Coordinates of C-alpha atoms and ligand atoms in Angstrom, one line a residue:
Chain N
X17 CA -4.1 -12.6 11.3
X18 CA -2.7 -12.8 14.8
X19 CA -1.5 -16.4 15.0
X20 CA -0.2 -19.1 12.7
X21 CA -2.4 -21.8 14.1
X22 CA -5.3 -21.5 11.6
X23 CA -2.8 -21.8 8.7
X24 CA -1.3 -25.0 10.2
X25 CA -4.8 -26.4 10.8
X26 CA -6.0 -25.8 7.3
X27 CA -2.8 -27.3 5.8
X28 CA -3.1 -30.3 8.0
X29 CA -6.7 -30.9 7.1
X30 CA -6.1 -30.5 3.4
X31 CA -3.1 -32.8 3.6
X32 CA -5.3 -35.6 4.9
X33 CA -7.9 -35.4 2.1
X34 CA -6.3 -37.9 -0.3
X35 CA -6.1 -40.4 2.6
X36 CA -9.9 -40.3 2.9
X37 CA -11.0 -39.5 -0.6
X38 CA -9.8 -41.8 -3.4
X39 CA -12.1 -40.5 -6.2
X40 CA -9.9 -39.3 -9.1
X41 CA -12.7 -36.9 -10.1
X42 CA -12.7 -35.2 -6.7
X43 CA -8.9 -35.1 -6.5
X44 CA -8.7 -33.7 -10.0
X45 CA -11.2 -31.0 -9.0
X46 CA -9.2 -30.1 -5.9
X47 CA -5.9 -30.0 -7.8
X48 CA -7.3 -27.6 -10.3
X49 CA -8.9 -25.5 -7.6
X50 CA -5.7 -25.3 -5.6
X51 CA -3.8 -24.4 -8.8
X52 CA -6.2 -21.5 -9.3
X53 CA -5.9 -20.6 -5.6
X54 CA -2.1 -20.4 -6.0
X55 CA -2.4 -18.1 -9.0
X56 CA -4.8 -16.0 -6.9
X57 CA -2.4 -16.0 -3.9
X58 CA 0.1 -14.3 -6.2
X59 CA -2.4 -11.7 -7.3
X60 CA -3.5 -11.2 -3.7
X61 CA 0.0 -10.0 -2.6
X62 CA 0.0 -7.2 -5.2
X63 CA -3.7 -6.5 -5.5
X64 CA -5.1 -7.5 -2.1
X65 CA -2.3 -6.1 0.1
X66 CA -0.8 -3.6 -2.3
X67 CA -4.0 -2.3 -3.9
X68 CA -2.4 -2.6 -7.4
X69 CA -5.1 -4.3 -9.4
X70 CA -3.5 -6.3 -12.2
X71 CA -5.8 -7.5 -15.0
X72 CA -3.0 -9.4 -16.6
X73 CA -1.6 -12.0 -14.2
X74 CA -1.4 -14.3 -17.2
X75 CA 1.9 -12.6 -17.7
X76 CA 3.3 -14.6 -14.8
X77 CA 1.3 -17.8 -15.2
X78 CA 2.2 -18.0 -18.9
X79 CA 5.9 -17.2 -18.3
X80 CA 6.1 -19.9 -15.6
X81 CA 4.4 -22.4 -17.9
X82 CA 6.5 -21.7 -21.0
X83 CA 9.8 -21.6 -19.1
X84 CA 9.1 -25.0 -17.5
X85 CA 8.0 -26.5 -20.8
X86 CA 10.6 -25.1 -23.1
X87 CA 13.6 -25.8 -20.8
X88 CA 12.5 -29.5 -20.7
X89 CA 11.5 -30.0 -24.3
X90 CA 13.9 -27.8 -26.1
X91 CA 17.0 -28.0 -23.8
X92 CA 16.5 -31.3 -22.1
X93 CA 16.8 -29.7 -18.6
X94 CA 15.5 -31.6 -15.6
X95 CA 11.9 -30.9 -14.8
X96 CA 12.6 -29.9 -11.2
X97 CA 15.2 -27.4 -12.3
X98 CA 12.9 -26.1 -15.1
X99 CA 10.1 -25.7 -12.5
X100 CA 12.4 -23.6 -10.3
X101 CA 13.5 -21.6 -13.3
X102 CA 9.9 -20.9 -14.2
X103 CA 9.3 -19.4 -10.8
X104 CA 12.5 -17.3 -11.0
X105 CA 11.4 -16.1 -14.5
X106 CA 8.1 -15.0 -13.1
X107 CA 9.9 -12.9 -10.5
X108 CA 12.1 -11.4 -13.2
X109 CA 9.2 -10.5 -15.4
X110 CA 7.7 -8.9 -12.3
X111 CA 10.7 -6.7 -12.0
X112 CA 10.5 -5.6 -15.7
X113 CA 6.8 -5.0 -15.8
X114 CA 6.8 -3.3 -12.4
X115 CA 9.7 -1.1 -13.2
X116 CA 8.1 0.1 -16.4
X117 CA 4.7 0.6 -14.9
X118 CA 5.6 2.1 -11.5
X119 CA 8.5 4.2 -12.7
X120 CA 6.1 5.7 -15.1
X121 CA 3.8 6.5 -12.1
X122 CA 0.9 4.4 -13.4
X123 CA -1.8 3.9 -10.8
X124 CA -5.3 2.5 -10.6
X125 CA -7.0 1.7 -13.9
X126 CA -3.9 2.7 -15.9
X127 CA -1.9 0.1 -14.2
X128 CA -4.7 -2.5 -14.8
X129 CA -4.8 -1.7 -18.5
X130 CA -1.0 -1.9 -18.9
X131 CA -0.9 -5.3 -17.3
X132 CA -3.7 -6.4 -19.6
X133 CA -1.8 -5.1 -22.6
X134 CA 1.4 -6.9 -21.5
X135 CA -0.4 -10.2 -21.3
X136 CA -2.0 -9.7 -24.7
X137 CA 1.3 -8.8 -26.3
X138 CA 2.9 -11.9 -24.8
X139 CA 0.0 -14.0 -26.0
X140 CA 0.4 -12.8 -29.5
X141 CA 4.2 -13.2 -29.5
X142 CA 3.8 -16.8 -28.1
X143 CA 1.3 -17.6 -30.8
X144 CA 3.9 -16.9 -33.5
X145 CA 7.3 -17.5 -32.0
X146 CA 8.9 -20.9 -33.1
X147 CA 10.4 -21.6 -29.6
X148 CA 6.9 -21.8 -28.0
X149 CA 5.7 -24.1 -30.7
X150 CA 3.7 -21.2 -32.1
X151 CA 0.1 -22.0 -32.9
X152 CA 0.6 -25.8 -32.2
X153 CA 1.8 -25.4 -28.6
X154 CA 4.4 -27.4 -26.7
X155 CA 3.9 -31.0 -25.5
X156 CA 5.9 -32.3 -22.6
X157 CA 6.8 -36.0 -23.1
X158 CA 4.9 -38.4 -20.7
X159 CA 7.5 -39.7 -18.3
X160 CA 5.9 -40.9 -15.1
X161 CA 9.0 -40.7 -12.8
X162 CA 9.6 -38.7 -9.7
X163 CA 12.8 -37.3 -11.3
X164 CA 10.7 -36.0 -14.2
X165 CA 8.2 -34.4 -11.8
X166 CA 5.4 -36.5 -13.1
X167 CA 3.3 -38.8 -10.9
X168 CA 1.1 -41.7 -11.7
X169 CA -1.0 -41.0 -8.7
X170 CA -3.3 -38.0 -8.5
X171 CA -2.6 -37.8 -4.8
X172 CA 1.0 -37.0 -5.3
X173 CA 0.1 -34.1 -7.7
X174 CA -2.4 -33.0 -5.1
X175 CA 0.3 -32.9 -2.4
X176 CA 2.7 -31.0 -4.7
X177 CA 0.2 -28.3 -5.4
X178 CA -0.9 -28.2 -1.8
X179 CA 2.8 -27.8 -0.7
X180 CA 3.0 -24.8 -3.1
X181 CA -0.2 -23.3 -1.7
X182 CA 1.1 -23.9 1.8
X183 CA 4.3 -22.1 1.0
X184 CA 2.3 -19.2 -0.4
X185 CA 0.2 -19.1 2.7
X186 CA 3.3 -18.9 4.9
X187 CA 4.8 -16.2 2.6
X188 CA 1.5 -14.2 2.8
X189 CA 1.5 -14.6 6.6
X190 CA 5.1 -13.3 6.8
X191 CA 4.4 -10.4 4.5
X192 CA 1.3 -9.5 6.5
X193 CA 3.4 -9.2 9.8
X194 CA 6.5 -7.6 8.4
X195 CA 7.6 -4.0 7.9
X196 CA 7.3 -4.6 4.2
X197 CA 3.7 -5.6 4.6
X198 CA 2.9 -2.6 6.7
X199 CA 4.4 -0.4 4.1
X200 CA 2.6 -2.2 1.3
X201 CA -0.7 -1.8 3.0
X202 CA 0.0 1.8 3.7
X203 CA 0.7 2.4 0.0
X204 CA -2.7 0.7 -0.8
X205 CA -4.5 2.9 1.7
X206 CA -2.8 6.2 0.8
X207 CA 0.3 6.5 -1.3
X208 CA 1.1 10.1 -0.5
X209 CA 0.7 9.6 3.2
X210 CA 3.0 6.6 3.0
X211 CA 5.7 8.6 1.2
X212 CA 5.5 11.3 3.8
X213 CA 6.4 8.6 6.4
X214 CA 9.5 7.5 4.5
X215 CA 8.0 4.7 2.4
X216 CA 9.7 4.3 -1.0
X217 CA 6.4 3.5 -2.7
X218 CA 8.0 2.5 -6.0
X219 CA 10.4 0.0 -4.3
X220 CA 7.6 -1.4 -2.2
X221 CA 5.3 -2.0 -5.2
X222 CA 8.2 -3.5 -7.1
X223 CA 8.8 -5.9 -4.2
X224 CA 5.2 -6.9 -4.2
X225 CA 5.3 -7.4 -7.9
X226 CA 8.3 -9.8 -7.6
X227 CA 6.7 -11.9 -4.9
X228 CA 3.4 -11.9 -6.8
X229 CA 5.0 -12.8 -10.1
X230 CA 6.9 -15.7 -8.5
X231 CA 3.8 -17.2 -6.9
X232 CA 1.5 -17.0 -9.9
X233 CA 4.3 -18.3 -12.1
X234 CA 4.5 -21.4 -9.9
X235 CA 0.9 -22.1 -10.8
X236 CA 1.8 -22.0 -14.4
X237 CA 4.8 -24.3 -13.9
X238 CA 2.5 -26.7 -12.1
X239 CA 0.0 -26.5 -15.0
X240 CA 2.6 -27.8 -17.4
X241 CA 3.6 -30.7 -15.2
X242 CA 0.0 -31.7 -14.6
X243 CA -1.4 -31.4 -18.2
X244 CA 1.9 -31.8 -20.1
X245 CA 0.8 -29.2 -22.6
X246 CA 0.7 -25.5 -23.1
X247 CA -0.2 -23.1 -25.9
X248 CA -0.5 -19.4 -26.1
X249 CA -4.2 -19.3 -25.1
X250 CA -3.6 -21.4 -22.0
X251 CA -0.5 -19.6 -21.0
X252 CA -1.3 -15.9 -21.6
X253 CA -5.0 -16.1 -22.2
X254 CA -7.5 -13.9 -20.4
X255 CA -9.0 -16.9 -18.5
X256 CA -6.2 -17.1 -16.0
X257 CA -5.9 -13.3 -15.6
X258 CA -9.6 -13.4 -14.7
X259 CA -9.4 -16.3 -12.3
X260 CA -6.3 -15.0 -10.6
X261 CA -8.1 -11.8 -10.0
X262 CA -11.6 -12.9 -9.1
X263 CA -10.9 -15.7 -6.7
X264 CA -9.1 -13.5 -4.2
X265 CA -11.7 -10.7 -4.6
X266 CA -14.5 -13.2 -4.0
X267 CA -12.7 -15.0 -1.2
X268 CA -11.4 -11.8 0.4
X269 CA -8.7 -9.6 -1.1
X270 CA -5.9 -8.7 1.4
X271 CA -6.7 -11.7 3.6
X272 CA -4.5 -14.8 4.0
X273 CA -7.2 -17.3 3.1
X274 CA -9.1 -15.2 0.6
X275 CA -7.7 -16.8 -2.6
X276 CA -8.0 -20.4 -1.3
X277 CA -11.6 -19.9 -0.1
X278 CA -12.5 -18.0 -3.3
X279 CA -11.0 -20.7 -5.5
X280 CA -12.8 -23.6 -3.7
X281 CA -16.2 -21.8 -3.7
X282 CA -16.1 -20.6 -7.2
X283 CA -14.8 -23.8 -8.7
X284 CA -17.4 -25.9 -6.7
X285 CA -20.2 -23.6 -7.9
X286 CA -18.9 -23.7 -11.5
X287 CA -18.8 -27.6 -11.4
X288 CA -22.2 -27.7 -9.8
X289 CA -23.7 -25.5 -12.4
X290 CA -22.3 -27.7 -15.2
X291 CA -23.6 -30.8 -13.6
X292 CA -27.1 -29.4 -13.3
X293 CA -27.4 -27.9 -16.8
X294 CA -25.1 -30.1 -18.9
X295 CA -22.0 -28.7 -20.4
X296 CA -23.3 -25.3 -21.5
X297 CA -20.2 -23.3 -22.6
X298 CA -19.3 -20.2 -20.6
X299 CA -21.6 -21.1 -17.8
X300 CA -18.7 -21.1 -15.3
X301 CA -18.1 -17.5 -16.2
X302 CA -21.8 -16.6 -15.5
X303 CA -21.4 -18.3 -12.1
X304 CA -18.2 -16.2 -11.5
X305 CA -20.2 -13.1 -12.3
X306 CA -23.1 -13.9 -10.1
X307 CA -21.0 -14.9 -7.1
X308 CA -18.8 -11.8 -7.5
X309 CA -21.8 -9.5 -7.5
X310 CA -23.4 -11.3 -4.6
X311 CA -20.3 -11.3 -2.5
X312 CA -19.1 -7.8 -3.3
X313 CA -22.6 -6.5 -2.6
X314 CA -22.7 -8.2 0.8
X315 CA -19.1 -7.7 1.9
X316 CA -16.4 -5.6 0.2
X317 CA -13.8 -7.9 1.8
X318 CA -15.1 -11.1 0.3
X319 CA -16.3 -14.3 1.9
X320 CA -13.5 -14.1 4.6
X321 CA -14.5 -10.5 5.3
X322 CA -18.2 -11.6 5.5
X323 CA -17.3 -14.2 8.1
X324 CA -15.3 -11.5 10.1
X325 CA -18.3 -9.1 9.9
X326 CA -20.7 -11.7 11.2
X327 CA -18.2 -12.8 13.8
X328 CA -17.9 -9.2 15.0
X329 CA -21.6 -8.7 15.1
X330 CA -22.2 -12.0 16.9
X331 CA -19.3 -11.3 19.3
X332 CA -20.6 -7.8 20.2
X333 CA -24.1 -9.1 20.7
X334 CA -22.8 -11.8 23.0
X335 CA -20.7 -9.1 24.8
X336 CA -23.8 -6.9 25.3
X337 CA -25.8 -9.9 26.6
X338 CA -23.1 -10.6 29.2
X339 CA -23.0 -7.0 30.2
X340 CA -26.8 -6.9 30.8
X341 CA -26.7 -10.1 32.7
X342 CA -23.8 -8.8 34.9
Chain J
X8 CA 25.2 31.9 15.2
X9 CA 24.9 28.2 14.3
X10 CA 23.8 27.2 10.9
X11 CA 20.0 26.9 10.7
X12 CA 18.5 23.3 10.6
X13 CA 16.5 24.3 7.5
X14 CA 17.2 27.0 5.1
X15 CA 15.3 27.9 1.9
X16 CA 17.1 30.1 -0.5
X17 CA 15.2 31.9 -3.3
X18 CA 12.8 29.1 -3.9
X19 CA 10.1 29.4 -6.6
X20 CA 7.4 27.2 -7.9
X21 CA 5.2 27.7 -10.9
X22 CA 2.0 25.9 -11.8
X23 CA 1.7 26.8 -15.5
X24 CA 1.2 30.5 -15.5
X25 CA 0.7 30.8 -11.8
X26 CA 3.7 31.7 -9.6
X27 CA 2.5 29.9 -6.4
X28 CA 5.8 30.6 -4.6
X29 CA 8.2 33.3 -5.9
X30 CA 11.8 33.7 -4.7
X31 CA 11.1 32.9 -1.0
X32 CA 14.0 32.6 1.5
X33 CA 13.5 31.4 5.1
X34 CA 15.7 30.0 7.9
X35 CA 14.5 27.8 10.7
X36 CA 16.7 27.7 13.8
X37 CA 17.3 24.3 15.3
X38 CA 15.2 23.8 18.4
X39 CA 12.8 26.6 17.6
X40 CA 9.1 26.9 16.7
X41 CA 8.8 29.0 13.6
X42 CA 5.5 30.0 12.0
X43 CA 4.5 30.5 8.4
X44 CA 1.4 32.5 8.0
X45 CA -0.5 34.3 5.2
X46 CA -3.9 34.7 3.6
X47 CA -5.6 31.8 1.7
X48 CA -3.8 30.8 -1.4
X49 CA -0.6 32.5 -0.3
X50 CA 1.5 29.5 -1.2
X51 CA 2.1 28.1 2.3
X52 CA 1.1 24.5 1.6
X53 CA 3.1 24.7 -1.6
X54 CA 6.1 25.8 0.4
X55 CA 5.7 22.7 2.6
X56 CA 5.5 20.5 -0.4
X57 CA 8.7 22.0 -1.7
X58 CA 10.5 21.5 1.6
X59 CA 9.3 17.9 2.1
X60 CA 10.0 16.7 -1.4
X61 CA 6.4 16.4 -2.7
X62 CA 7.1 19.1 -5.3
X63 CA 10.3 20.1 -6.9
X64 CA 11.2 23.8 -6.9
X65 CA 11.3 25.5 -10.3
X66 CA 14.2 27.5 -8.9
X67 CA 16.2 27.9 -5.7
X68 CA 17.8 25.7 -3.1
X69 CA 16.6 23.8 0.0
X70 CA 19.2 23.0 2.7
X71 CA 18.6 20.6 5.6
X72 CA 21.2 20.0 8.3
X73 CA 23.8 21.6 6.1
X74 CA 23.2 19.4 3.0
X75 CA 21.7 20.5 -0.3
X76 CA 18.5 18.4 -0.5
X77 CA 16.8 20.3 -3.3
X78 CA 14.6 18.0 -5.4
X79 CA 15.1 14.9 -3.2
X80 CA 12.1 12.6 -3.1
X81 CA 9.8 12.7 -0.1
X82 CA 10.7 9.3 1.3
X83 CA 14.4 10.1 1.4
X84 CA 13.8 13.4 3.1
X85 CA 11.7 11.6 5.7
X86 CA 14.7 9.4 6.3
X87 CA 16.8 12.5 6.8
X88 CA 14.4 13.6 9.5
X89 CA 11.8 15.8 7.8
X90 CA 8.2 14.9 8.7
X91 CA 5.1 16.7 7.5
X92 CA 1.4 16.6 8.3
X93 CA -1.2 17.3 5.6
X94 CA -3.6 20.2 5.8
X95 CA -6.3 17.8 4.5
X96 CA -5.6 14.9 6.8
X97 CA -4.4 11.7 5.1
X98 CA -5.1 8.7 7.4
X99 CA -4.8 5.1 6.2
X100 CA -8.5 4.9 6.4
X101 CA -8.9 1.1 6.5
X102 CA -6.4 0.6 9.3
X103 CA -6.7 1.2 13.1
X104 CA -5.0 4.1 14.9
X105 CA -2.3 1.7 16.1
X106 CA -1.6 0.4 12.6
X107 CA -1.6 3.9 11.2
X108 CA 1.1 5.1 13.7
X109 CA 3.0 1.9 13.2
X110 CA 3.6 2.7 9.6
X111 CA 5.6 5.8 10.6
X112 CA 7.3 4.0 13.4
X113 CA 8.7 1.4 11.0
X114 CA 11.0 4.0 9.6
X115 CA 13.3 3.7 12.6
X116 CA 12.1 0.4 13.9
X117 CA 12.3 -2.5 11.3
X118 CA 11.1 -5.0 13.8
X119 CA 7.3 -5.5 14.3
X120 CA 7.1 -5.5 18.1
X121 CA 9.5 -2.5 18.4
X122 CA 7.4 -0.6 15.9
X123 CA 4.2 -1.3 17.8
X124 CA 5.8 -0.3 21.1
X125 CA 7.1 3.0 19.6
X126 CA 3.6 3.6 18.1
X127 CA 2.0 3.2 21.5
X128 CA 4.4 5.6 23.1
X129 CA 3.6 8.2 20.4
X130 CA -0.1 7.7 20.9
X131 CA 0.3 8.4 24.6
X132 CA 2.3 11.6 23.8
X133 CA -0.5 13.0 21.6
X134 CA -3.4 11.7 23.7
X135 CA -4.6 8.9 21.5
X136 CA -3.8 6.0 23.8
X137 CA -7.5 5.3 24.4
X138 CA -8.3 5.0 20.7
X139 CA -5.5 2.6 19.6
X140 CA -7.8 0.0 18.3
X141 CA -10.3 2.4 16.7
X142 CA -10.5 2.4 12.9
X143 CA -8.9 5.6 11.6
X144 CA -12.1 6.5 9.7
X145 CA -14.1 6.5 12.9
X146 CA -12.2 9.4 14.5
X147 CA -13.6 12.9 15.1
X148 CA -11.9 15.9 13.4
X149 CA -9.8 16.5 16.5
X150 CA -8.9 12.8 16.6
X151 CA -7.8 12.8 13.0
X152 CA -5.7 15.9 13.6
X153 CA -4.0 14.1 16.5
X154 CA -3.5 11.0 14.3
X155 CA -1.9 13.1 11.6
X156 CA 0.5 14.5 14.1
X157 CA 1.2 11.0 15.6
X158 CA 2.0 9.4 12.3
X159 CA 4.6 12.2 11.5
X160 CA 6.0 12.0 15.1
X161 CA 6.4 8.3 14.8
X162 CA 9.1 8.8 12.2
X163 CA 11.2 10.5 14.9
X164 CA 11.8 13.6 12.9
X165 CA 14.3 16.4 13.5
X166 CA 12.1 18.9 11.7
X167 CA 8.3 18.7 12.0
X168 CA 6.2 20.6 9.4
X169 CA 2.6 21.2 10.8
X170 CA 0.1 22.3 8.2
X171 CA -2.9 23.9 10.1
X172 CA -3.2 21.2 12.7
X173 CA -5.5 23.5 14.7
X174 CA -7.9 24.3 11.9
X175 CA -11.4 22.9 12.5
X176 CA -10.8 22.4 16.3
X177 CA -12.9 24.2 18.9
X178 CA -11.2 26.5 21.4
X179 CA -11.0 23.9 24.1
X180 CA -9.4 21.4 21.7
X181 CA -7.0 24.0 20.7
X182 CA -6.1 24.7 24.3
X183 CA -5.5 21.0 24.8
X184 CA -3.1 20.6 21.9
X185 CA -1.0 23.7 22.2
X186 CA 1.0 22.2 25.2
X187 CA 1.6 19.1 23.2
X188 CA 3.3 21.1 20.5
X189 CA 5.3 23.0 23.0
X190 CA 6.5 19.8 24.7
X191 CA 7.6 18.4 21.3
X192 CA 9.8 21.5 20.9
X193 CA 11.1 21.1 24.5
X194 CA 12.3 17.6 23.8
X195 CA 14.3 18.8 20.8
X196 CA 12.1 18.7 17.7
X197 CA 12.3 21.7 15.6
X198 CA 8.9 22.9 14.4
X199 CA 7.8 24.9 11.4
X200 CA 4.0 25.4 11.5
X201 CA 1.5 26.9 9.1
X202 CA -1.3 28.4 11.2
X203 CA -4.3 30.7 10.9
X204 CA -5.1 30.6 14.6
X205 CA -3.2 33.8 15.6
X206 CA -3.6 33.1 19.3
X207 CA -1.5 29.9 18.8
X208 CA 1.1 31.7 16.7
X209 CA 1.6 34.4 19.2
X210 CA 2.0 32.0 22.1
X211 CA 4.2 29.4 20.4
X212 CA 6.4 30.9 17.7
X213 CA 9.7 32.6 18.2
X214 CA 9.9 33.7 14.6
X215 CA 7.2 34.3 12.0
X216 CA 7.3 34.4 8.2
X217 CA 4.5 36.0 6.2
X218 CA 3.6 35.0 2.7
X219 CA 1.1 36.7 0.4
X220 CA 0.5 35.8 -3.2
X221 CA 3.6 33.7 -3.2
X222 CA 5.9 36.4 -1.9
X223 CA 7.5 36.8 1.5
X224 CA 6.2 40.2 2.7
X225 CA 7.4 40.2 6.3
X226 CA 9.4 38.3 8.9
X227 CA 10.3 38.8 12.5
X228 CA 8.9 38.3 16.0
X229 CA 5.1 37.6 16.3
X230 CA 4.6 41.0 17.9
X231 CA 6.6 42.8 15.2
X232 CA 4.8 41.0 12.3
X233 CA 1.4 41.6 13.8
X234 CA 2.1 45.3 13.8
X235 CA 3.6 45.3 10.3
X236 CA 1.6 47.5 7.8
X237 CA 2.2 45.2 4.9
X238 CA 0.9 42.2 6.8
X239 CA -2.2 44.1 7.9
X240 CA -2.9 45.1 4.3
X241 CA -2.4 41.6 3.0
X242 CA -5.0 40.2 5.4
X243 CA -7.5 43.1 5.5
X244 CA -7.1 44.7 2.1
X245 CA -5.4 47.8 0.6
X246 CA -5.4 50.8 2.9
X247 CA -6.4 48.8 5.9
X248 CA -3.3 49.7 7.9
X249 CA -4.0 53.4 7.5
X250 CA -7.6 53.0 8.4
X251 CA -6.7 51.0 11.5
X252 CA -4.1 53.7 12.5
X253 CA -6.7 56.4 12.2
X254 CA -9.4 54.7 14.2
X255 CA -9.3 55.4 17.9
Ligands
ATP24 N1 -0.9 21.2 -7.7 C1 -1.3 22.5 -8.1 N2 -1.6 22.8 -9.3 C2 -2.0 24.1 -9.7 N3 -2.1 25.1 -8.8 C3 -1.9 24.8 -7.5 C4 -1.4 23.5 -7.1 N4 -1.2 23.6 -5.7 C5 -1.5 24.8 -5.4 N5 -1.9 25.6 -6.4 C6 -2.2 27.0 -6.4 O1 -1.1 27.7 -5.8 C7 -1.6 28.7 -4.9 C8 -1.1 28.5 -3.5 O2 -1.8 27.4 -2.9 P1 -1.4 26.9 -1.5 O3 -2.2 25.7 -1.3 O4 0.1 26.7 -1.4 O5 -1.9 28.0 -0.6 P2 -2.0 28.1 1.0 O6 -1.2 29.3 1.4 O7 -1.7 26.8 1.6 O8 -3.6 28.4 1.2 P3 -4.6 27.9 2.4 O9 -4.4 28.9 3.5 O10 -5.9 28.1 1.7 O11 -4.3 26.6 2.7 C9 -3.1 28.7 -5.0 O12 -3.5 29.7 -6.0 C10 -3.4 27.3 -5.5 O13 -4.6 27.3 -6.2
MG25 MG1 -2.6 25.5 2.7

């Protein structure tokens, strides 16, 4: 993306939404969609730009969630600090998992399987460890004060998650334009060719893992503050790994707006399907699948890529028309 | 005489039971164009992989600029100033020509605009300036070969390893690119090239090494090597040198 203007515009428009829309149902829907978008933005750095497809981003979401919850509940630490610690923990877990996987030279489906396995191991550990509340889970005490990072109004939660999404958009924009981003994309396109040009592929992938882990962990931290509860299925369950992966792919992997567009579209379709058919369980997953097949079939670069394709076709047709007129 | 920029001392590489490169020693003088030739499967590309850090030698030493660099990883050797092209070209297929070259340029130019400027200068040098915005996977064979060269050049190497950059080009494309290679040498880049196109080897190289079945069988000037009986036999089969000598 050449300029920052579209990002500023999107953030501005989204910021205005709670001023115009007062329905709690709509705001709640948007908060959850933005939370999924944030998780997907984390995945997008590693998977979309770096080509390292993680099937286990629950690793980061769950770590952020548990660190935020446990520091408050077990250690009485301020919620804002706990939130920050959750993000740092996500980055740290990124270093560990990345170091193990990339040093071992795991690529492609092997990397995907290892991330999946890590998430499963963490889920099982969290379901038995006393500190996580084991099978019962951890409840954060209701305390509707700014200092406790809890808000009476949905709008404030909405602006909090929007601020996080905005930061992730800016980070993605900066990555896309930087040397690090050029190297990361080069590793995605052809790792050997990148190494020949002086790119330390392991270091670059590790860097992407750290940024990716921190962003997706922030979504987990937010989850805890919003729902005030976490257990092992929520934290490290496959649901969030799937959503963090599918929303950027549907929206456009390796594009700045891909995860945001994907999350809004998929969540809207999922809600729509539930409204039409009643609360049939698993229906949102069916919608996921159908949208995924439709979008990937039409455009390998997701909805954002589809728009770019159409734009290019329209643009060139218009160009041809002008040429024939001239 | 000054120390060579690159020297390879008794280097070997095995793949299981196969000795792809066996006890090869070579020296590449700074500022020269040196050629590495030999029949198919001789071990030439393997030799490049050993020099550029894509493979570790089973035995032997690689020295670059006086330092022992044996077994160093590829990215670190690139930083030291060794760049290679791949025999099977390796473009970043989803990126444009400009973005492809930019990746190499970032090695010496951390800043975005400086890297793009350097990439454009390299594109002009190899004749790709008209295709900067073309997707890499839309290029012709000749275009891809130029891009392969441009990416490597963008890292501003001291030593450039060219693996059959002329293969697959037609005679007029070859005529176009030979002066480019010569001008690179003239501005100070040392070149080691693998080449099957003998016309190019004869006109460019000051020194030639000949590999066959992993062994160094001859070295010397292009003329000397072309007349060498062992070389003729390696290319044309056992007894060929004698048959050629007898024929009028
Ligand atoms: N990674 C590998 N694993 C196993 N064997 C290999 C590997 N790389 C090369 N070889 C073998 O080593 C030998 C030398 O191959 P190499 O590619 O170096 O030859 P070359 O001289 O470049 O040939 P060409 O002129 O066809 O490019 C061949 O027999 C090849 O099959
Ligand atoms: Mg070869």
